[in-house]
Short mmCIF file of C-alpha atoms and ligand atoms in Angstrom, two decimals:
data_model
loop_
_atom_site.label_atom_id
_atom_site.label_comp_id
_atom_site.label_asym_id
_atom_site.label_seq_id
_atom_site.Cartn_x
_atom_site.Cartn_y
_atom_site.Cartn_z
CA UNK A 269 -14.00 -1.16 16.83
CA UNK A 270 -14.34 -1.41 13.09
CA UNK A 271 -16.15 0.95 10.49
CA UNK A 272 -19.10 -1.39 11.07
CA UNK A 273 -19.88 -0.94 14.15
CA UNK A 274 -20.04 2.77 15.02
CA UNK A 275 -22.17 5.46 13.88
CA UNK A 276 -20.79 7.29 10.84
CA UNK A 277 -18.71 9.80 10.67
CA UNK A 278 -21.08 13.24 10.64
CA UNK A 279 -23.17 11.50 13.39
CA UNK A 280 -20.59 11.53 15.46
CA UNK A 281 -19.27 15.02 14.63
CA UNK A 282 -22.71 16.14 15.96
CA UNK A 283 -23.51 13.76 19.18
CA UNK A 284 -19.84 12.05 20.31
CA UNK A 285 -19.29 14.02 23.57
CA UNK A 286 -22.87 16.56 23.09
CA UNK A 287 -25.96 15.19 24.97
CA UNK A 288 -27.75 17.84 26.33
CA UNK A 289 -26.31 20.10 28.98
CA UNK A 290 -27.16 18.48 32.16
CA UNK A 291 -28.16 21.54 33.86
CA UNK A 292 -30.82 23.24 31.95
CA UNK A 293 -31.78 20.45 28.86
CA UNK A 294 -29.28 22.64 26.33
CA UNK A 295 -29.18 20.75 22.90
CA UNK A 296 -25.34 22.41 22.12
CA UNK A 297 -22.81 22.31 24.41
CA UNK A 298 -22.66 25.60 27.01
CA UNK A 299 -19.27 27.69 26.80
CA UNK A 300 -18.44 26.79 30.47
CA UNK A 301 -16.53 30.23 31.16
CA UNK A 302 -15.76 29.32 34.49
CA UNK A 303 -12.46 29.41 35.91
CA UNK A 304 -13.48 26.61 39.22
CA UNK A 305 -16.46 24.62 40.66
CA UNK A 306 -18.27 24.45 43.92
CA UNK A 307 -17.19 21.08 45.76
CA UNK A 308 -20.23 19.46 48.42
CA UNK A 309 -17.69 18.79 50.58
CA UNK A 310 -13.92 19.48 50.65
CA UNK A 311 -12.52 17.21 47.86
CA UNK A 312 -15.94 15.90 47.06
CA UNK A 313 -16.54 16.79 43.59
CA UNK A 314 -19.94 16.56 42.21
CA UNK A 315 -20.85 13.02 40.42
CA UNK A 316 -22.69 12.37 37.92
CA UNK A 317 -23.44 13.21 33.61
CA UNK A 318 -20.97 16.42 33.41
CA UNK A 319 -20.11 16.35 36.53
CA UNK A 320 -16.11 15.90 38.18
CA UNK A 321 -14.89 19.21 37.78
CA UNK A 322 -12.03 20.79 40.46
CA UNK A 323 -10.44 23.36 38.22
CA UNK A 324 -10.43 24.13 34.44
CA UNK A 325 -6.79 23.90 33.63
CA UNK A 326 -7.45 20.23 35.00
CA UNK A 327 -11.12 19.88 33.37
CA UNK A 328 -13.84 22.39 31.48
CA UNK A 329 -17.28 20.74 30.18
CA UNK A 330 -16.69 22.72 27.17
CA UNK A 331 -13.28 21.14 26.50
CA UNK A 332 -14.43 17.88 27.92
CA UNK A 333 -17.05 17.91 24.91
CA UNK A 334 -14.55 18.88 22.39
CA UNK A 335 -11.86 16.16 23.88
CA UNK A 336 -14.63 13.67 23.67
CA UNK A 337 -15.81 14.46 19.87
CA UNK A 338 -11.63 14.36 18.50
CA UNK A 339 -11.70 10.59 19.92
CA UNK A 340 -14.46 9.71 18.64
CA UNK A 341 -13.62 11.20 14.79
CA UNK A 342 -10.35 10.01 14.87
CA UNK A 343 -11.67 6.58 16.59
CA UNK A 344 -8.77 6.77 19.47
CA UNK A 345 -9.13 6.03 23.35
CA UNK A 346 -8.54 9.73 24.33
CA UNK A 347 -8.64 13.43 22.93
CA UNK A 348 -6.85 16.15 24.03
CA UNK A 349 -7.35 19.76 23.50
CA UNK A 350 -4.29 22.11 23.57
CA UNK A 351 -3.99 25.81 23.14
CA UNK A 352 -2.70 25.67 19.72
CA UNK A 353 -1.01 22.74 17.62
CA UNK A 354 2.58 23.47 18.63
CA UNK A 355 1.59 23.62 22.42
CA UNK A 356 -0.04 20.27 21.27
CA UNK A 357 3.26 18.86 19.72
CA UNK A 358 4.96 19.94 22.86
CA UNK A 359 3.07 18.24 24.73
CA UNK A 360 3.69 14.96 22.76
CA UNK A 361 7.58 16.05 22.71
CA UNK A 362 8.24 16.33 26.62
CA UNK A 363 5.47 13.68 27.82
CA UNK A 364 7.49 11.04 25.19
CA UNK A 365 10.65 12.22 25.14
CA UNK A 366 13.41 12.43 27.50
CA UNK A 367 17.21 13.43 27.13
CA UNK A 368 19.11 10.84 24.92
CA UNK A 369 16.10 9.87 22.65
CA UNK A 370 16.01 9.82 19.48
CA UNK A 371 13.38 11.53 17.08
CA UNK A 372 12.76 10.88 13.14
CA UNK A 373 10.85 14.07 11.49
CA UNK A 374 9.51 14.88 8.14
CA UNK A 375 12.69 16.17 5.59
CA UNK A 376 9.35 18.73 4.61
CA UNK A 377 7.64 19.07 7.91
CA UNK A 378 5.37 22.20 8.83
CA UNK A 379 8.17 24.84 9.67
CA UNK A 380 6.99 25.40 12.94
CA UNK A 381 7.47 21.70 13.82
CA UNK A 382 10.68 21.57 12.87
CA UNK A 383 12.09 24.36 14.80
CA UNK A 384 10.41 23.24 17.57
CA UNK A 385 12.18 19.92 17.54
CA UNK A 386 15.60 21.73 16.12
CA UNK A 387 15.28 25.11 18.53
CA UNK A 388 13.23 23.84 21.68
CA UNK A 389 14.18 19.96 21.50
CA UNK A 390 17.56 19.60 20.68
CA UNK A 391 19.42 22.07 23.16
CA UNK A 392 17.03 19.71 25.77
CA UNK A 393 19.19 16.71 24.34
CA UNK A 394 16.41 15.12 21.62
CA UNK A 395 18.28 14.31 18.43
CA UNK A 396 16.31 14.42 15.28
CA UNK A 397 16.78 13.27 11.99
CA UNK A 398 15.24 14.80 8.65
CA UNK A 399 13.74 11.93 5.96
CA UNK A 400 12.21 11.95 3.01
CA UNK A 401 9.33 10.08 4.29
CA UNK A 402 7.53 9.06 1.14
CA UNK A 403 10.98 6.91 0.67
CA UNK A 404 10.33 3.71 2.74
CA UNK A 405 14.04 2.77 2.77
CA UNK A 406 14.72 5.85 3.82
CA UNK A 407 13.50 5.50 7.11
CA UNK A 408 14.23 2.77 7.58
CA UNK A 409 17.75 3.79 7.46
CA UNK A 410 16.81 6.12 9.83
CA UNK A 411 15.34 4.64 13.00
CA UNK A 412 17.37 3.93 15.56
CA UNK A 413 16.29 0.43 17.11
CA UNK A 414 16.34 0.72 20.81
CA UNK A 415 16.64 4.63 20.71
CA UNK A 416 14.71 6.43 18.24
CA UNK A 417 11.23 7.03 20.17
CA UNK A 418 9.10 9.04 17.98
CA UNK A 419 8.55 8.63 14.26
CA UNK A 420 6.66 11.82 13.04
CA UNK A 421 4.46 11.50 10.25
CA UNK A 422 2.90 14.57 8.16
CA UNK A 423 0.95 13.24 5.24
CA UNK A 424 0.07 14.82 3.11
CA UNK A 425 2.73 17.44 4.11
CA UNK A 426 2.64 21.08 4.25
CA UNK A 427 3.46 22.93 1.86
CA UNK A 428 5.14 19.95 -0.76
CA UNK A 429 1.69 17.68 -0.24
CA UNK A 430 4.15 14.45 0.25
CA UNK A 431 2.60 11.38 1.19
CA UNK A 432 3.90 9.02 3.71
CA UNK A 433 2.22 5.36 3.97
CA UNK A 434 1.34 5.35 7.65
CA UNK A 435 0.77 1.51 7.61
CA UNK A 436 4.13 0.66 6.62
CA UNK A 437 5.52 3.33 8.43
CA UNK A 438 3.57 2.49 11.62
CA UNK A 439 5.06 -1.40 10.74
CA UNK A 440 8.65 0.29 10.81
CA UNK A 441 8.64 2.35 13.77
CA UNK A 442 7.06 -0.27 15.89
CA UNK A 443 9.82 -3.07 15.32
CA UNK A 444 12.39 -0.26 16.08
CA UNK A 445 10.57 -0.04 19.44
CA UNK A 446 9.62 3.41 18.60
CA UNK A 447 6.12 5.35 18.20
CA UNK A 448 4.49 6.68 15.34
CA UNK A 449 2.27 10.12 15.64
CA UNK A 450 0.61 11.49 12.46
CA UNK A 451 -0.32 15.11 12.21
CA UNK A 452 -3.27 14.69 10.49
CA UNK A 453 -3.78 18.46 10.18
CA UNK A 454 -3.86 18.22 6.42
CA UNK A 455 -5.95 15.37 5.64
CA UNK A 456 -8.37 15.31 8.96
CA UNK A 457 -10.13 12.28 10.55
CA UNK A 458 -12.82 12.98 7.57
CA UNK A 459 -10.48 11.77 4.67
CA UNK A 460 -8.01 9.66 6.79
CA UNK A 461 -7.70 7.92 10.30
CA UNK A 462 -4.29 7.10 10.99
CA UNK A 463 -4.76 5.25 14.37
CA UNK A 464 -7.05 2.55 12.49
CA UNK A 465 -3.55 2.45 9.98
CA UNK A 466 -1.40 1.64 13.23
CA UNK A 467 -0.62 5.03 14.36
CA UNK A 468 0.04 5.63 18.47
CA UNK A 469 -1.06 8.96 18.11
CA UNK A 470 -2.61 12.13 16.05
CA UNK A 471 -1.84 15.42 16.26
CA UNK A 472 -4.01 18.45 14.76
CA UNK A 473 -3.51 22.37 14.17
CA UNK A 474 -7.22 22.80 14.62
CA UNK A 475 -6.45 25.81 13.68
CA UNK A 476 -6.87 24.77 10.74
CA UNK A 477 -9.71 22.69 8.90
CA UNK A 478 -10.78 21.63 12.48
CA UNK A 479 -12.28 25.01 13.03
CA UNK A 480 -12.30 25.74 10.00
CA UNK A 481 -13.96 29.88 9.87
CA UNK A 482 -9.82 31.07 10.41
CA UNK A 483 -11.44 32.36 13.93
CA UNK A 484 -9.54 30.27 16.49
CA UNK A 485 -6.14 28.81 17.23
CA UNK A 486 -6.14 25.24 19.07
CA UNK A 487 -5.04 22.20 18.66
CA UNK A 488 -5.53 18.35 19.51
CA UNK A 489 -4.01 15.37 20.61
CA UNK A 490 -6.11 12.24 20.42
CA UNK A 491 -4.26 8.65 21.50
CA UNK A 492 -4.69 5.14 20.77
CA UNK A 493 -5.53 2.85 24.01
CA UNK A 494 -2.59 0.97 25.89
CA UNK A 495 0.91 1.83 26.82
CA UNK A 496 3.71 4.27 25.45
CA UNK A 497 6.77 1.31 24.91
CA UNK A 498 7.38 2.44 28.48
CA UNK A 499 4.89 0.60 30.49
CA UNK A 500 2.76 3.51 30.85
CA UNK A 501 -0.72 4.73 30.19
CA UNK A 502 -0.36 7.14 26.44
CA UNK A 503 -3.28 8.74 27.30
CA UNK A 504 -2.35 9.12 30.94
CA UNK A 505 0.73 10.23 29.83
CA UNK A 506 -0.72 13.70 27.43
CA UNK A 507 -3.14 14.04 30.24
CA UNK A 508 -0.84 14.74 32.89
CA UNK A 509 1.36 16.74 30.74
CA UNK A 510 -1.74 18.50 29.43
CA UNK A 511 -2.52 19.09 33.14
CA UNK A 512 0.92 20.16 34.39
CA UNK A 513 1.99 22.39 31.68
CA UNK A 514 -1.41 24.19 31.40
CA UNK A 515 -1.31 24.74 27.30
CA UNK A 516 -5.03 24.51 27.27
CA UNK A 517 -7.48 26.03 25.17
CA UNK A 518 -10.45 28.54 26.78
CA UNK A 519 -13.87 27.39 26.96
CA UNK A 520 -14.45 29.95 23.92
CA UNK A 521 -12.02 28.52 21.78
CA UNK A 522 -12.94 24.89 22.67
CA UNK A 523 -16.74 25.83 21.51
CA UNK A 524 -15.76 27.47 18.33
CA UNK A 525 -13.21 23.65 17.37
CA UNK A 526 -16.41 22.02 18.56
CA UNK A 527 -18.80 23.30 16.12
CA UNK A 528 -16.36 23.49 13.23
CA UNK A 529 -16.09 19.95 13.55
CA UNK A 530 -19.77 19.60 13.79
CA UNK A 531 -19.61 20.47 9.57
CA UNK A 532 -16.19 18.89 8.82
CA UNK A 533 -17.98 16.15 6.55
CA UNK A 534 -20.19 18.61 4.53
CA UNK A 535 -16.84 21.18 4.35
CA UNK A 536 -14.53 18.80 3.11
CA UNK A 537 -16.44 16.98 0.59
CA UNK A 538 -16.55 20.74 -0.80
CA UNK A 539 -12.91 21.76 -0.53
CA UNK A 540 -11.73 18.51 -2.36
CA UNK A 541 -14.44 19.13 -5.16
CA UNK A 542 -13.22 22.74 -5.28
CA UNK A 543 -9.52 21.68 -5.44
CA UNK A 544 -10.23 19.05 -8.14
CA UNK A 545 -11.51 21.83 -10.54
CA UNK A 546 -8.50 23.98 -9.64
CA UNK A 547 -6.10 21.54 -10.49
CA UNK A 548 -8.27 20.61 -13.72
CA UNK A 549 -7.63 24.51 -14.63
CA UNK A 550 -3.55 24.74 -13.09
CA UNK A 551 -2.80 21.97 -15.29
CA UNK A 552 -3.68 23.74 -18.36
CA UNK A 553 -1.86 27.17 -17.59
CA UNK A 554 1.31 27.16 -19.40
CA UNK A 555 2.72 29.38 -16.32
CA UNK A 556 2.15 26.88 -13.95
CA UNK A 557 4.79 24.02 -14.42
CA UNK A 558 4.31 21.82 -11.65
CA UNK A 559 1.48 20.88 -9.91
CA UNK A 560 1.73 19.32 -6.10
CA UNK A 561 -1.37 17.41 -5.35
CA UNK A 562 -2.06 14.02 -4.27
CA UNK A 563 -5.27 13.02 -6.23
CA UNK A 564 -2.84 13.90 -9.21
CA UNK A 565 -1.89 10.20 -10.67
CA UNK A 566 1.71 11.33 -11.85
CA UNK A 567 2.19 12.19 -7.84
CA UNK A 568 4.74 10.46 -6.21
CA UNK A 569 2.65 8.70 -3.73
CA UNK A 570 -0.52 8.85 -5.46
CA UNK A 571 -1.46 5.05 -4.96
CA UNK A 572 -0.52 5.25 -1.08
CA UNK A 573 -2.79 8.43 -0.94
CA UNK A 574 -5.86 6.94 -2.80
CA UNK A 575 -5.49 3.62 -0.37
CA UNK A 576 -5.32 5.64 3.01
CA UNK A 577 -6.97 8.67 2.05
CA UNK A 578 -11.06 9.13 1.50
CA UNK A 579 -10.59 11.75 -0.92
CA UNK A 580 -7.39 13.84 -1.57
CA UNK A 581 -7.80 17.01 0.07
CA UNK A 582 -7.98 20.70 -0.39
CA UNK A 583 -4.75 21.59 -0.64
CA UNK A 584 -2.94 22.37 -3.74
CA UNK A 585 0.83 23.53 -4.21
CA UNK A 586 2.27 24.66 -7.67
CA UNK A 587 5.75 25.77 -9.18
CA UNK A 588 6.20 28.64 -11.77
CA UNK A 589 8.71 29.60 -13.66
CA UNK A 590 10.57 32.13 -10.82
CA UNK A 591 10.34 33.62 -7.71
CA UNK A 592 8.96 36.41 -8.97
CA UNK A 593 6.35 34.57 -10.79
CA UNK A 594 5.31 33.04 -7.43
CA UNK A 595 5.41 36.21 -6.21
CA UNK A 596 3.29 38.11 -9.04
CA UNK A 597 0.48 35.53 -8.15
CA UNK A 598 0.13 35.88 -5.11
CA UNK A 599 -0.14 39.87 -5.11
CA UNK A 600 -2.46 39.06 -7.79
CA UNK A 601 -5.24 37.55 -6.94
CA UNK A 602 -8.52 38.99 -5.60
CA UNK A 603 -10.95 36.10 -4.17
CA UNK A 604 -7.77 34.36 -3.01
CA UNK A 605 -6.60 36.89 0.15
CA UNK A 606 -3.27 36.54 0.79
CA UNK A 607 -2.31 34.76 4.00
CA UNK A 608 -0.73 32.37 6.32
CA UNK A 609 -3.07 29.57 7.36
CA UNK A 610 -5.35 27.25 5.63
CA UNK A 611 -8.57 25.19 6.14
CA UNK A 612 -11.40 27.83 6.52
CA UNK A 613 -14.02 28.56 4.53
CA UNK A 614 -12.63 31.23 2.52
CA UNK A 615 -9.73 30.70 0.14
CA UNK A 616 -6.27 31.75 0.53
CA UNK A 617 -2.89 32.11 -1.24
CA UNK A 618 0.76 32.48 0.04
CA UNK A 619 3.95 32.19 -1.15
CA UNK A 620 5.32 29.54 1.70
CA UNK A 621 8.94 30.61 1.23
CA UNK A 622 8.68 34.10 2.40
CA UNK A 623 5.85 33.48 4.79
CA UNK A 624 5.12 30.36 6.91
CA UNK A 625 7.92 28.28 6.04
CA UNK A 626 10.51 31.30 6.38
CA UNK A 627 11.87 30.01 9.76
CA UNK A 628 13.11 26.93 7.38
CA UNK A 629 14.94 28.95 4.74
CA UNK A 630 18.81 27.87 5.05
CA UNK A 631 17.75 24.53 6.36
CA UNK A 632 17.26 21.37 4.93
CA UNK A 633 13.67 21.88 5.25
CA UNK A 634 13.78 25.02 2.95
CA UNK A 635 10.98 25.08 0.60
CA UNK A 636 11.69 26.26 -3.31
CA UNK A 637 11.16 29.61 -4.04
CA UNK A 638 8.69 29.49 -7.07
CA UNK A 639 6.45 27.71 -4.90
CA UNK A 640 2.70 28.80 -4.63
CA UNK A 641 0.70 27.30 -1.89
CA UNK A 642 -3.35 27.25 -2.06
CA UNK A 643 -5.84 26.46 0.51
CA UNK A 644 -9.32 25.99 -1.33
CA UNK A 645 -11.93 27.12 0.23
CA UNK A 646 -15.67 26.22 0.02
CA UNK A 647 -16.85 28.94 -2.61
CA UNK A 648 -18.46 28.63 -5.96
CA UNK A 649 -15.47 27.27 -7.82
CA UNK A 650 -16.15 28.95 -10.90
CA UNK A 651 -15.28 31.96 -9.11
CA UNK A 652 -12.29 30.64 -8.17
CA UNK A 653 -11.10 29.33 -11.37
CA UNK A 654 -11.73 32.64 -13.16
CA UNK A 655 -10.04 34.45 -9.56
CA UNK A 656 -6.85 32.15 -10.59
CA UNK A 657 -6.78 33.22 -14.58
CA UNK A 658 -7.07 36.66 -14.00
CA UNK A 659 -3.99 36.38 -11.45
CA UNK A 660 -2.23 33.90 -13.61
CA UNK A 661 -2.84 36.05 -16.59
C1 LIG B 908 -0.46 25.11 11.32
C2 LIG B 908 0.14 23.76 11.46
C3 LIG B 908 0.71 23.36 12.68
C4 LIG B 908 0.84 24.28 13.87
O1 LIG B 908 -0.39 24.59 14.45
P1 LIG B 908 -0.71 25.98 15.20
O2 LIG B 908 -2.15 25.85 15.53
O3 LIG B 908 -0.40 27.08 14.22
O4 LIG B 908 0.17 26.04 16.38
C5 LIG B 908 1.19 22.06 12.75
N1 LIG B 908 1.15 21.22 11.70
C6 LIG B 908 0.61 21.59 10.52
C7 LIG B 908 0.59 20.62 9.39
C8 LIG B 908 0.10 22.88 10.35
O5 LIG B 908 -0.40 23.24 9.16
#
């Protein structure tokens, strides 16, 4: 389907997988918290609009609403909802993967990504290489034709902001026989939809701007339509992982992603108009000397970004002068709270090297040290400017 011919994007935040509850005429989806269903009949499950329904690791109308709203934002054949994003990159791992394969990762991928392919993946017999994937030649230096299997794509990354061009990336993987997945945790299907660009499949942290209120962990798989390279279903594939591993979120959770999403238009249009007046004020603090941010025109991959991204985003990185610098700012600031995560509503500071990219330091993957990483939130951005020269000093 093309742009054209589906409802935008908000409508489908707020209807895609959410007529009314079946039952009793409910206009927002019920938290189902129900563990199993009554069957008419012994394996006859009840038919019918929200209806099918054995056993909730298998199926939950809450989830089944969520599941049904991530395919339709990202425009894929099939969403899945996992109990966090690394139970959701699992997933992708061991339904994809088998001993022997071959896996190309992000040189700056999300720390927890990369030990899970170094720590979990590896001792299981995945090899993985590290590239710079803004660097085209790079990978393609890097697939393996015939054996590398997975391509993962972060763009924009977390914490350096890189930029990877999913087209041409999607356009590599694919003649080395190999998939491409985007986590598209970052950018979300609001400013970017990598499966339109060519992707196989999207990964989220909806942890993150998904949910966006910092009041649930989860995470999502959503998959194009057709076959994984190995002449099976990709969306039967997650699902019967999803099924038989059991990383699934609650009903709670699943409600809480749903209606986050529900306001991911209005939320993002004000986190990237927040982080544009941030950067506007970073770039004239003479203790700030580098900015990491792809609307920025001297970025690296600023052209790819404008072309495959809606708007750039509401994450901002920076360099100072020291560690200690870094440091000083982020014990500094007041509206800014200090902590891991990003995407909710509130803004937030950390200092990636000691805190969520610590299980990188000594790797390749290590992040710099003077590094300050910012996740603008959605409040008056006055306030956040003048939250930012108080702390800068
Ligand atoms: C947070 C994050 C993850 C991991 O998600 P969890 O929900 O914390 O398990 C994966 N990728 C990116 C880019 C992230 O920011």
């Amino acid at each position: 389907m093309t742009d054209e011919q589906i409802p935008g994007f908000s409508t489908r935040a707020i209807h895609a997988g959410q007529e009314a509850d079946p039952a009793t005429g409910a206009v927002v989806t019920p938290i189902y918290q129900v563990s199993t269903y009554k069957q008419d009949g012994v394996g006859a499950l009840r038919t019918g609009l929200g209806t099918g329904y054995e056993y909730s690791r298998s199926g939950n109308p809450t989830r089944t609403s969520l599941e049904t709203q991530l395919a339709a934002l990202e425009q894929g054949a099939a969403g899945f909802a996992f109990a966090s994003g690394l139970a959701a990159e699992d997933a992708i791992l061991r339904a994809l993967c088998r001993p022997g394969d071959h896996v190309v990762i992000p040189n700056d991928a999300y720390g927890g990504t990369y030990r899970l392919v170094k720590k979990v993946a590896e001792p299981w017999g995945v090899e993985h290489t590290p590239v710079d994937l803004a660097d085209l030649d790079a990978v393609r230096g890097a697939v393996r034709p015939g054996r590398t299997r997975l391509v993962w794509l972060e763009t924009p990354t977390n914490p350096l902001l890189t930029v990877g061009d999913i087209a041409a990336i999607a356009e590599i993987a694919h003649a080395a026989g190999a998939l491409l997945v985007v986590d598209n945790t970052f950018a979300t299907p609001y400013l970017q939809t990598p499966l339109t660009l060519g992707a196989d499949l999207v990964v989220h942290s909806t942890t993150k701007y998904a949910g966006g209120h910092s009041d649930v962990v989860g995470g999502a798989v959503v998959v194009r339509d057709g076959d994984d390279g190995r002449g099976e279903s990709l969306a039967e594939r997650i699902g019967f992982h999803q099924n038989s591993m059991g990383a699934v979120p609650g009903p709670f959770d699943s409600w809480l992603v749903q209606r986050g999403l529900k306001t991911l238009a209005v939320r993002m249009e004000r986190h990237c108009d927040n982080a544009e007046r941030v950067v506007e004020f970073l770039q004239s603090h003479p203790r700030v000397t580098r900015i990491l941010y792809p609307g920025l025109p001297e970025h690296r991959n600023h052209d790819v970004a404008a072309r495959q991204m809606k708007r750039f985003g509401g994450m901002i990185s920076f360099r100072t002068a020291s560690v200690d610098d870094a440091l000083a700012v982020c014990g500094a600031t007041e509206l800014f709270t200090l902590g891991e995560s990003l995407g909710g509503v509130e803004s937030l500071v950390e200092h990636p090297g000691k805190m969520t990219h610590a299980s990188v330091a000594g790797s390749l993957l290590e992040v710099p040290d003077d590094l300050v990483r910012l996740s603008v939130g959605i409040e008056d951005a006055d306030d956040l400017v003048a939250d930012l020269a108080q702390a800068l000093g």
